[in-house]
Short mmCIF file of C-alpha atoms in Angstrom, two decimals:
data_model
loop_
_atom_site.label_atom_id
_atom_site.label_comp_id
_atom_site.label_asym_id
_atom_site.label_seq_id
_atom_site.Cartn_x
_atom_site.Cartn_y
_atom_site.Cartn_z
CA UNK A 1202 115.94 100.58 75.63
CA UNK A 1203 115.98 97.01 77.52
CA UNK A 1204 114.48 94.63 74.20
CA UNK A 1205 112.28 92.81 76.28
CA UNK A 1206 110.28 93.25 79.05
CA UNK A 1207 107.24 91.86 80.68
CA UNK A 1208 104.19 94.60 81.61
CA UNK A 1209 102.17 94.19 84.80
CA UNK A 1210 98.68 95.88 85.23
CA UNK A 1211 98.78 96.68 88.50
CA UNK A 1212 95.05 97.82 89.93
CA UNK A 1213 94.71 98.92 93.79
CA UNK A 1214 92.52 100.25 96.46
CA UNK A 1215 94.68 103.75 96.19
CA UNK A 1216 96.18 103.75 93.23
CA UNK A 1217 96.30 102.01 89.27
CA UNK A 1218 99.80 101.22 87.58
CA UNK A 1219 101.45 99.44 84.87
CA UNK A 1220 104.54 98.47 85.37
CA UNK A 1221 108.10 97.46 82.97
CA UNK A 1222 109.40 94.46 84.78
CA UNK A 1223 112.72 92.20 83.02
CA UNK A 1224 113.25 88.83 83.35
CA UNK A 1225 115.98 89.55 86.07
CA UNK A 1226 112.51 91.33 87.97
CA UNK A 1227 114.47 95.14 87.33
CA UNK A 1228 111.45 97.46 87.66
CA UNK A 1229 112.38 99.23 84.46
CA UNK A 1230 109.49 101.84 83.92
CA UNK A 1231 106.45 102.07 86.27
CA UNK A 1232 103.37 104.92 86.20
CA UNK A 1233 100.42 105.47 88.51
CA UNK A 1234 97.48 106.83 89.31
CA UNK A 1235 96.09 107.75 91.76
CA UNK A 1236 92.12 105.35 92.69
CA UNK A 1237 89.09 105.12 94.63
CA UNK A 1238 85.71 104.11 94.79
CA UNK A 1239 82.72 106.44 94.48
CA UNK A 1240 79.22 107.06 95.32
CA UNK A 1241 77.12 105.62 93.40
CA UNK A 1242 74.61 107.41 90.90
CA UNK A 1243 71.56 108.46 93.34
CA UNK A 1244 73.18 107.32 96.79
CA UNK A 1245 75.58 108.35 98.62
CA UNK A 1246 75.99 105.69 100.57
CA UNK A 1247 77.10 103.32 98.14
CA UNK A 1248 80.62 102.77 97.10
CA UNK A 1249 81.67 100.90 93.46
CA UNK A 1250 84.10 101.14 91.19
CA UNK A 1251 84.35 103.49 87.95
CA UNK A 1252 85.35 100.42 85.64
CA UNK A 1253 85.78 102.79 82.88
CA UNK A 1254 87.94 105.40 84.69
CA UNK A 1255 89.85 103.02 86.27
CA UNK A 1256 91.10 101.74 82.30
CA UNK A 1257 90.97 105.28 81.03
CA UNK A 1258 94.40 105.57 84.54
CA UNK A 1259 95.55 102.08 82.68
CA UNK A 1260 95.79 102.82 79.80
CA UNK A 1261 97.57 106.66 80.69
CA UNK A 1262 99.90 104.66 83.19
CA UNK A 1263 100.62 101.84 79.65
CA UNK A 1264 101.58 104.93 77.67
CA UNK A 1265 104.01 106.31 79.97
CA UNK A 1266 105.47 103.12 80.36
CA UNK A 1267 105.42 102.08 76.55
CA UNK A 1268 107.63 105.73 76.04
CA UNK A 1269 109.69 104.38 78.60
CA UNK A 1270 110.32 101.10 78.57
CA UNK A 1271 109.80 100.56 75.00
CA UNK A 1272 107.40 98.50 73.41
CA UNK A 1273 108.88 94.30 73.29
CA UNK A 1274 106.29 93.04 75.27
CA UNK A 1275 106.57 89.84 76.55
CA UNK A 1276 103.69 89.47 77.74
CA UNK A 1277 100.43 91.72 79.81
CA UNK A 1278 99.04 90.40 83.02
CA UNK A 1279 96.83 92.27 85.67
CA UNK A 1280 96.44 91.83 88.95
CA UNK A 1281 94.11 93.48 90.70
CA UNK A 1282 91.89 93.15 94.83
CA UNK A 1283 89.86 90.22 95.33
CA UNK A 1284 85.96 89.69 95.89
CA UNK A 1285 85.02 92.41 93.35
CA UNK A 1286 83.20 91.91 90.38
CA UNK A 1287 80.40 92.43 88.20
CA UNK A 1288 77.81 91.24 86.33
CA UNK A 1289 77.62 91.85 82.10
CA UNK A 1290 76.02 90.68 79.29
CA UNK A 1291 77.70 88.52 76.44
CA UNK A 1292 79.22 91.91 75.10
CA UNK A 1293 81.32 93.26 78.01
CA UNK A 1294 79.02 95.79 79.11
CA UNK A 1295 78.02 95.94 82.72
CA UNK A 1296 73.88 94.77 84.24
CA UNK A 1297 75.28 97.11 87.70
CA UNK A 1298 78.04 98.71 88.87
CA UNK A 1299 81.47 96.96 90.80
CA UNK A 1300 80.07 97.46 93.87
CA UNK A 1301 84.05 98.12 96.13
CA UNK A 1302 84.26 96.16 99.36
CA UNK A 1303 84.20 99.22 100.57
CA UNK A 1304 80.68 99.15 100.19
CA UNK A 1305 78.35 99.06 103.72
CA UNK A 1306 75.71 96.97 101.74
CA UNK A 1307 76.02 93.77 102.49
CA UNK A 1308 76.46 94.04 106.29
CA UNK A 1309 72.65 93.07 106.99
CA UNK A 1310 73.26 89.96 104.13
CA UNK A 1311 77.26 89.05 106.25
CA UNK A 1312 74.56 88.69 109.24
CA UNK A 1313 72.02 86.87 107.41
CA UNK A 1314 73.43 84.49 105.69
CA UNK A 1315 74.41 82.17 108.33
CA UNK A 1316 70.46 81.47 108.75
CA UNK A 1317 71.00 79.79 105.95
CA UNK A 1318 74.20 77.96 106.09
CA UNK A 1319 76.15 77.84 109.36
CA UNK A 1320 79.73 80.02 109.87
CA UNK A 1321 81.53 77.00 110.34
CA UNK A 1322 79.76 74.51 107.35
CA UNK A 1323 80.53 78.08 104.72
CA UNK A 1324 84.39 77.68 106.36
CA UNK A 1325 84.55 74.02 105.53
CA UNK A 1326 83.87 74.36 102.16
CA UNK A 1327 84.86 77.67 101.32
CA UNK A 1328 87.90 78.56 103.79
CA UNK A 1329 86.01 81.11 104.11
CA UNK A 1330 84.98 83.44 107.01
CA UNK A 1331 81.83 85.75 106.94
CA UNK A 1332 82.79 89.49 106.25
CA UNK A 1333 80.99 91.99 104.59
CA UNK A 1334 82.48 92.31 101.66
CA UNK A 1335 82.53 88.45 101.04
CA UNK A 1336 81.47 88.34 96.71
CA UNK A 1337 79.08 85.85 97.31
CA UNK A 1338 76.76 88.81 99.57
CA UNK A 1339 76.94 90.97 96.98
CA UNK A 1340 75.46 88.55 94.45
CA UNK A 1341 73.10 87.59 97.56
CA UNK A 1342 72.18 91.48 97.45
CA UNK A 1343 71.73 91.81 93.79
CA UNK A 1344 69.25 89.11 93.81
CA UNK A 1345 67.34 90.89 96.16
CA UNK A 1346 67.48 94.91 95.63
CA UNK A 1347 68.02 94.74 91.30
CA UNK A 1348 67.59 91.00 90.27
CA UNK A 1349 67.17 91.83 86.29
CA UNK A 1350 71.21 92.91 87.28
CA UNK A 1351 71.80 89.14 87.26
CA UNK A 1352 69.11 88.22 85.14
CA UNK A 1353 70.30 90.26 82.05
CA UNK A 1354 73.93 88.46 82.45
CA UNK A 1355 75.68 86.43 80.68
CA UNK A 1356 78.63 85.77 83.37
CA UNK A 1357 79.84 87.58 86.32
CA UNK A 1358 84.02 88.18 85.90
CA UNK A 1359 85.63 89.06 88.50
CA UNK A 1360 88.10 92.76 88.72
CA UNK A 1361 91.15 90.74 86.32
CA UNK A 1362 88.79 89.37 84.11
CA UNK A 1363 86.96 92.46 83.22
CA UNK A 1364 89.79 94.33 82.60
CA UNK A 1365 91.40 91.03 80.76
CA UNK A 1366 88.34 91.38 78.48
CA UNK A 1367 88.87 94.57 77.54
CA UNK A 1368 92.45 93.59 76.78
CA UNK A 1369 91.32 90.24 74.90
CA UNK A 1370 87.72 90.10 74.32
CA UNK A 1371 87.82 86.78 76.31
CA UNK A 1372 86.03 86.02 79.10
CA UNK A 1373 87.29 84.40 81.82
CA UNK A 1374 87.85 83.48 85.96
CA UNK A 1375 91.53 82.97 87.27
CA UNK A 1376 91.55 80.31 89.71
CA UNK A 1377 92.99 82.75 92.83
CA UNK A 1378 90.07 85.14 92.42
CA UNK A 1379 87.37 82.08 92.41
CA UNK A 1380 88.98 81.50 95.89
CA UNK A 1381 88.08 85.00 96.95
CA UNK A 1382 84.03 84.86 96.19
CA UNK A 1383 83.31 82.30 99.08
CA UNK A 1384 81.73 80.29 96.20
CA UNK A 1385 84.24 77.50 95.10
CA UNK A 1386 85.04 74.25 96.98
CA UNK A 1387 88.58 74.67 98.18
CA UNK A 1388 89.22 71.22 98.35
CA UNK A 1389 88.03 70.30 94.88
CA UNK A 1390 88.51 73.75 93.25
CA UNK A 1391 85.32 74.00 91.51
CA UNK A 1392 81.66 75.71 91.97
CA UNK A 1393 79.86 75.34 95.26
CA UNK A 1394 76.40 74.52 93.55
CA UNK A 1395 75.07 74.87 96.93
CA UNK A 1396 76.46 77.90 98.49
CA UNK A 1397 75.17 79.46 94.23
CA UNK A 1398 71.38 78.22 94.93
CA UNK A 1399 71.68 80.54 97.73
CA UNK A 1400 71.26 83.39 95.16
CA UNK A 1401 69.84 81.24 92.56
CA UNK A 1402 73.01 81.05 90.21
CA UNK A 1403 74.24 78.34 88.96
CA UNK A 1404 78.20 77.03 88.19
CA UNK A 1405 77.52 78.45 84.45
CA UNK A 1406 77.25 81.88 85.62
CA UNK A 1407 80.99 82.07 85.46
CA UNK A 1408 83.26 81.89 82.30
CA UNK A 1409 85.88 79.37 81.75
CA UNK A 1410 87.99 78.68 84.96
CA UNK A 1411 92.24 79.56 83.41
CA UNK A 1412 95.01 78.66 85.38
CA UNK A 1413 97.64 81.03 86.57
CA UNK A 1414 100.75 81.76 83.53
CA UNK A 1415 97.85 80.66 81.02
CA UNK A 1416 97.47 82.60 78.16
CA UNK A 1417 94.35 83.97 77.71
CA UNK A 1418 94.53 85.83 74.47
CA UNK A 1419 95.87 88.61 72.60
CA UNK A 1420 95.58 91.91 72.90
CA UNK A 1421 92.78 93.30 70.20
CA UNK A 1422 93.51 96.36 67.80
CA UNK A 1423 90.98 98.06 69.87
CA UNK A 1424 92.69 97.75 73.20
CA UNK A 1425 96.29 98.66 71.08
CA UNK A 1426 94.98 101.79 70.40
CA UNK A 1427 93.90 102.33 73.79
CA UNK A 1428 96.91 101.40 75.66
CA UNK A 1429 100.01 101.62 73.44
CA UNK A 1430 100.10 97.92 73.32
CA UNK A 1431 100.98 96.21 70.29
CA UNK A 1432 98.39 94.50 68.97
CA UNK A 1433 99.01 90.87 69.16
CA UNK A 1434 101.04 90.51 72.36
CA UNK A 1435 99.51 88.07 75.00
CA UNK A 1436 97.73 88.11 78.11
CA UNK A 1437 98.25 85.90 80.32
CA UNK A 1438 96.43 84.97 83.37
CA UNK A 1439 97.42 86.36 87.23
CA UNK A 1440 94.45 88.01 89.08
CA UNK A 1441 93.93 87.98 93.09
CA UNK A 1442 97.41 90.37 93.89
CA UNK A 1443 97.99 88.31 97.46
CA UNK A 1444 98.92 85.32 95.90
CA UNK A 1445 101.28 86.61 93.47
CA UNK A 1446 103.04 89.00 95.85
CA UNK A 1447 103.37 85.07 97.70
CA UNK A 1448 104.86 83.74 95.04
CA UNK A 1449 106.95 87.22 94.62
CA UNK A 1450 108.15 86.71 97.55
CA UNK A 1451 110.66 84.24 96.98
CA UNK A 1452 110.14 83.14 100.36
CA UNK A 1453 111.08 80.04 101.00
CA UNK A 1454 109.47 76.46 102.08
CA UNK A 1455 109.94 77.23 105.99
CA UNK A 1456 109.58 80.87 106.30
CA UNK A 1457 106.21 83.10 106.44
CA UNK A 1458 105.09 85.60 104.21
CA UNK A 1459 103.91 88.63 105.50
CA UNK A 1460 102.28 90.92 102.47
CA UNK A 1461 101.86 94.43 103.79
CA UNK A 1462 99.42 97.15 102.38
CA UNK A 1463 96.16 98.70 103.60
CA UNK A 1464 95.39 95.45 104.19
CA UNK A 1465 98.07 92.68 105.88
CA UNK A 1466 98.52 89.22 105.32
CA UNK A 1467 99.90 86.41 107.07
CA UNK A 1468 99.87 83.70 105.04
CA UNK A 1469 101.84 79.72 104.39
CA UNK A 1470 101.87 78.21 101.18
CA UNK A 1471 101.95 74.52 101.32
CA UNK A 1472 100.97 71.42 99.29
CA UNK A 1473 98.40 70.86 100.51
CA UNK A 1474 94.27 71.45 102.23
CA UNK A 1475 92.85 70.25 105.36
CA UNK A 1476 89.65 71.87 106.97
CA UNK A 1477 90.71 73.51 110.33
CA UNK A 1478 88.52 74.05 113.39
CA UNK A 1479 91.74 76.14 115.07
CA UNK A 1480 91.49 77.96 112.06
CA UNK A 1481 88.37 79.01 111.85
CA UNK A 1482 87.82 80.36 115.96
CA UNK A 1483 90.88 82.59 114.89
CA UNK A 1484 89.46 83.40 111.87
CA UNK A 1485 91.82 82.91 109.24
CA UNK A 1486 90.87 82.13 105.48
CA UNK A 1487 92.25 79.60 102.76
CA UNK A 1488 92.64 80.79 99.57
CA UNK A 1489 94.10 78.67 96.24
CA UNK A 1490 97.72 79.48 95.67
CA UNK A 1491 98.91 81.18 92.29
CA UNK A 1492 100.33 77.51 91.97
CA UNK A 1493 98.72 74.22 91.28
CA UNK A 1494 98.85 72.21 94.46
CA UNK A 1495 99.04 74.94 97.05
CA UNK A 1496 96.55 76.62 99.23
CA UNK A 1497 97.37 79.91 101.16
CA UNK A 1498 95.52 79.32 104.55
CA UNK A 1499 95.72 83.60 106.07
CA UNK A 1500 95.15 85.88 108.63
CA UNK A 1501 93.72 89.08 106.68
CA UNK A 1502 94.20 92.41 108.39
CA UNK A 1503 93.66 95.66 108.34
CA UNK A 1504 97.20 97.77 108.97
CA UNK A 1505 98.62 100.16 106.35
CA UNK A 1506 94.59 101.41 106.35
CA UNK A 1507 95.15 102.01 110.20
CA UNK A 1508 98.37 104.22 109.40
CA UNK A 1509 96.27 106.13 106.91
CA UNK A 1510 93.88 107.32 109.89
CA UNK A 1511 96.39 108.01 112.08
CA UNK A 1512 97.75 109.86 109.50
CA UNK A 1513 94.43 111.73 108.59
CA UNK A 1514 93.46 112.55 112.36
CA UNK A 1515 96.69 113.12 113.75
CA UNK A 1516 99.18 114.52 111.26
CA UNK A 1517 96.72 116.55 108.93
CA UNK A 1518 99.39 118.94 109.28
CA UNK A 1519 101.57 117.41 107.56
CA UNK A 1520 99.65 116.43 104.69
CA UNK A 1521 101.27 118.73 102.52
CA UNK A 1522 105.05 117.20 103.35
CA UNK A 1523 106.40 114.78 100.49
CA UNK A 1524 108.39 112.76 103.87
CA UNK A 1525 105.01 112.71 105.64
CA UNK A 1526 105.43 109.04 106.58
CA UNK A 1527 109.23 109.14 107.66
CA UNK A 1528 108.49 111.69 109.99
CA UNK A 1529 105.49 109.78 111.58
CA UNK A 1530 107.95 107.32 111.75
CA UNK A 1531 109.90 109.20 113.60
CA UNK A 1532 107.41 111.05 116.47
CA UNK A 1533 106.79 107.37 116.63
CA UNK A 1534 110.27 106.24 116.72
CA UNK A 1535 111.03 109.04 120.11
CA UNK A 1536 109.17 107.21 122.28
CA UNK A 1537 109.79 104.02 124.43
CA UNK A 1538 108.66 100.30 123.69
CA UNK A 1539 104.52 100.24 125.37
CA UNK A 1540 104.17 104.33 124.05
CA UNK A 1541 104.23 105.73 128.04
CA UNK A 1542 100.95 102.99 128.93
CA UNK A 1543 99.12 103.43 125.57
CA UNK A 1544 97.24 100.85 123.93
CA UNK A 1545 95.83 100.89 120.45
CA UNK A 1546 93.53 98.20 119.18
CA UNK A 1547 93.84 97.71 115.52
CA UNK A 1548 90.27 96.04 114.88
CA UNK A 1549 89.52 98.45 112.80
CA UNK A 1550 87.40 95.51 110.48
CA UNK A 1551 85.77 92.64 111.13
CA UNK A 1552 88.94 90.16 109.98
CA UNK A 1553 91.72 88.69 111.44
CA UNK A 1554 92.84 87.35 115.00
CA UNK A 1555 90.22 90.39 116.81
CA UNK A 1556 86.92 89.27 114.64
CA UNK A 1557 85.68 86.41 117.03
CA UNK A 1558 85.16 89.29 119.96
CA UNK A 1559 83.11 91.09 118.14
CA UNK A 1560 86.27 94.22 119.26
CA UNK A 1561 86.31 97.54 117.39
CA UNK A 1562 89.48 99.69 116.88
CA UNK A 1563 90.37 100.92 120.02
CA UNK A 1564 92.93 103.07 121.95
CA UNK A 1565 94.16 102.95 125.95
CA UNK A 1566 95.64 104.62 128.49
CA UNK A 1567 95.50 108.37 127.29
CA UNK A 1568 96.13 110.93 129.86
CA UNK A 1569 97.05 114.84 129.41
CA UNK A 1570 101.04 114.25 128.58
CA UNK A 1571 99.27 111.87 125.27
CA UNK A 1572 101.11 112.83 122.25
CA UNK A 1573 100.63 111.73 119.28
CA UNK A 1574 103.54 110.14 118.74
CA UNK A 1575 102.27 108.08 121.68
CA UNK A 1576 99.37 106.78 119.33
CA UNK A 1577 102.08 107.04 116.07
CA UNK A 1578 103.69 104.21 118.49
CA UNK A 1579 101.02 102.63 119.86
CA UNK A 1580 99.70 101.84 116.59
CA UNK A 1581 102.72 99.31 115.16
CA UNK A 1582 102.86 98.14 118.38
CA UNK A 1583 99.13 97.34 118.83
CA UNK A 1584 100.10 95.57 114.96
CA UNK A 1585 102.82 93.72 115.62
CA UNK A 1586 100.43 92.52 118.31
CA UNK A 1587 98.00 91.28 116.07
CA UNK A 1588 100.29 89.72 113.82
CA UNK A 1589 101.91 87.66 116.37
CA UNK A 1590 98.40 86.41 117.14
CA UNK A 1591 98.15 85.00 113.49
CA UNK A 1592 101.47 83.55 112.87
CA UNK A 1593 100.29 81.58 116.39
CA UNK A 1594 97.18 80.49 114.59
CA UNK A 1595 98.93 79.70 111.79
CA UNK A 1596 100.87 77.95 113.74
CA UNK A 1597 98.92 76.19 115.91
CA UNK A 1598 96.31 75.22 113.09
CA UNK A 1599 98.95 74.15 109.76
CA UNK A 1600 101.43 72.65 112.81
CA UNK A 1601 103.76 75.13 110.44
CA UNK A 1602 106.58 76.31 112.41
CA UNK A 1603 108.63 79.36 110.44
CA UNK A 1604 112.40 80.41 111.02
CA UNK A 1605 111.41 83.41 109.28
CA UNK A 1606 109.35 85.76 108.02
CA UNK A 1607 109.53 87.42 104.73
CA UNK A 1608 108.17 91.06 104.51
CA UNK A 1609 107.30 92.28 101.00
CA UNK A 1610 103.93 95.62 99.84
CA UNK A 1611 104.63 98.82 101.00
CA UNK A 1612 105.21 98.13 104.59
CA UNK A 1613 108.34 96.07 104.32
CA UNK A 1614 109.60 99.51 103.90
CA UNK A 1615 109.42 100.90 107.29
CA UNK A 1616 112.24 100.46 109.29
CA UNK A 1617 110.34 101.23 112.55
CA UNK A 1618 107.45 98.24 111.70
CA UNK A 1619 110.14 95.66 110.43
CA UNK A 1620 112.01 96.10 114.06
CA UNK A 1621 108.95 96.05 115.87
CA UNK A 1622 107.96 92.89 114.19
CA UNK A 1623 111.25 90.86 114.87
CA UNK A 1624 111.02 91.89 118.19
CA UNK A 1625 107.00 90.90 118.86
CA UNK A 1626 107.57 87.76 116.83
CA UNK A 1627 111.18 86.59 118.31
CA UNK A 1628 111.37 85.62 114.72
CA UNK A 1629 114.12 87.53 112.18
CA UNK A 1630 111.68 89.91 109.54
CA UNK A 1631 113.38 89.99 105.84
CA UNK A 1632 112.96 91.95 103.36
CA UNK A 1633 114.21 91.76 99.53
CA UNK A 1634 115.26 94.17 97.21
CA UNK A 1635 111.96 93.34 94.90
CA UNK A 1636 110.11 95.30 96.40
CA UNK A 1637 107.21 95.11 94.09
CA UNK A 1638 106.29 90.96 94.77
CA UNK A 1639 102.91 91.37 93.44
CA UNK A 1640 104.19 92.64 90.32
CA UNK A 1641 107.66 90.25 90.44
CA UNK A 1642 105.12 86.93 90.68
CA UNK A 1643 102.62 87.78 87.97
CA UNK A 1644 106.30 88.20 85.60
CA UNK A 1645 107.44 84.40 86.90
CA UNK A 1646 104.78 83.18 85.54
CA UNK A 1647 104.47 85.06 83.00
CA UNK A 1648 107.74 83.38 82.03
CA UNK A 1649 106.17 80.11 82.40
CA UNK A 1650 103.06 81.06 80.11
CA UNK A 1651 104.90 82.06 77.57
CA UNK A 1652 108.11 79.56 77.41
CA UNK A 1653 110.52 82.07 78.06
CA UNK A 1654 111.41 79.69 81.82
CA UNK A 1655 109.94 76.01 81.85
CA UNK A 1656 109.27 76.37 85.31
CA UNK A 1657 108.78 78.36 88.22
CA UNK A 1658 111.58 77.42 89.57
CA UNK A 1659 114.21 78.62 87.05
CA UNK A 1660 111.96 81.41 86.39
CA UNK A 1661 112.65 82.13 90.22
CA UNK A 1662 116.39 81.18 89.29
CA UNK A 1663 116.51 84.18 87.02
CA UNK A 1664 115.90 86.83 89.46
CA UNK A 1665 118.97 88.76 90.62
CA UNK A 1666 117.98 90.08 94.69
CA UNK A 1667 119.39 91.18 97.70
CA UNK A 1668 117.86 91.01 101.58
CA UNK A 1669 117.83 92.76 104.39
CA UNK A 1670 117.37 91.09 107.56
CA UNK A 1671 116.06 92.31 110.93
CA UNK A 1672 117.22 90.43 113.56
CA UNK A 1673 115.40 90.55 117.52
CA UNK A 1674 116.95 93.48 119.55
CA UNK A 1675 117.50 93.07 123.47
CA UNK A 1676 113.71 94.93 123.30
CA UNK A 1677 112.37 91.20 122.51
CA UNK A 1678 111.65 90.95 126.25
CA UNK A 1679 109.99 94.01 126.77
CA UNK A 1680 107.48 93.17 124.21
CA UNK A 1681 106.56 89.37 125.99
CA UNK A 1682 105.42 90.98 128.75
CA UNK A 1683 103.68 94.21 126.58
CA UNK A 1684 101.78 91.28 124.09
CA UNK A 1685 101.05 89.27 127.27
CA UNK A 1686 99.24 91.95 128.40
CA UNK A 1687 96.81 92.86 125.67
CA UNK A 1688 95.85 89.63 123.98
CA UNK A 1689 93.95 89.79 127.17
CA UNK A 1690 92.39 93.51 126.48
CA UNK A 1691 89.89 91.88 123.51
CA UNK A 1692 88.66 89.65 126.10
CA UNK A 1693 87.43 92.20 128.41
CA UNK A 1694 85.91 94.59 125.72
CA UNK A 1695 83.80 92.09 124.00
CA UNK A 1696 80.85 91.95 126.31
CA UNK A 1697 81.22 96.03 125.50
CA UNK A 1698 81.13 95.68 122.46
CA UNK A 1699 78.21 92.48 122.07
CA UNK A 1700 76.27 95.10 123.67
#
């Protein structure tokens, strides 16, 4: 048993976890349960999150971690995905379920909103592209289809706020999550009254803002009984998982960070904000960094979700194998660069560098000798090409020339993928021994918020970690040629998909 640790509750799209992490960054205990959205009652199309079910799983996971690591918890923090939340009454009860970012109900509003405010102006104000899962679009849908849900509510809470309320009884909004709503003025860090007014809302529809690491409150007696966390334990603000992964990557100022999971986010941490035409036209987002005074220009791309699609449709016979991903990588590695002419366009969601072309996921170059290994290889190569497009756009828009790329998240454990990234980017790719970057980032701020460290720099200095570097190989020249072919394909497909 250790004397003291930080507890992070991490709710992802596919799993919910409780993680105990030491002040040195060591994972002491972890427990996880599967997570997935559900069809809303009475519908076979609308997807929502079952908040009570997720909370129950978090409670179970927390109890398991405490049984292993002990009850000497210095602080608790919550991280989860952005964009999703729910309107709540003063007692915290929901007036409408949490609409999932995977739900299609807002697609029509993604087309309609630009008739009210053009997309370029939305980006100038919020740093956000118009993507169907944007929070504002959900509120517009509610105003049109379930107005009573907004009228009966006192506040709108994002997912971290919903769980923090269950822990403390306090209603709050963290800055990183607020910047994912497409309703915040990204430059001033204030709510945009112009955009809120589209849904008939005002800034007081949202609770008090809290900074990363700020103590929200303490664990209540009821929450203690449910989770096993001692009553009175401080709960510090974290929020949108992406920003905390960026901090937890421990990247240096001249390094680009790639958070690779279901979604892949290529991001910078820069101490200034500026509007950029290049950023807008190439599909970037800009969010508030977890650290005040910093911003995160980023390219949001589907990545691990594409790998999952390949797994489901081409490797279904291995679905019960414990080493299924290792075997997929092994088969992909058996194919030469270029996958014998198979080209994979990973545009499975309307985001990232392919968004301006309205391109959808596409596989080209299939033949009678094409096998699943070729498709898997082409998928990893296509994801690496997509990343290069994102890095080039970020470099042009913000005059940032990365010297290395630090990869965190589940995708960082894929050796073949890392080697492809290094070759395609012609940059060293760095993977740290701190595999749980999001958890570490949340813990770093909790250390500062509870006085364990005087500032973020000191908290980072306490972390013990090692790195592995993937250098570009001689195959880099092959990938330069393949990339030049790849970038021409979306232009050829644009007219087809727009029609």
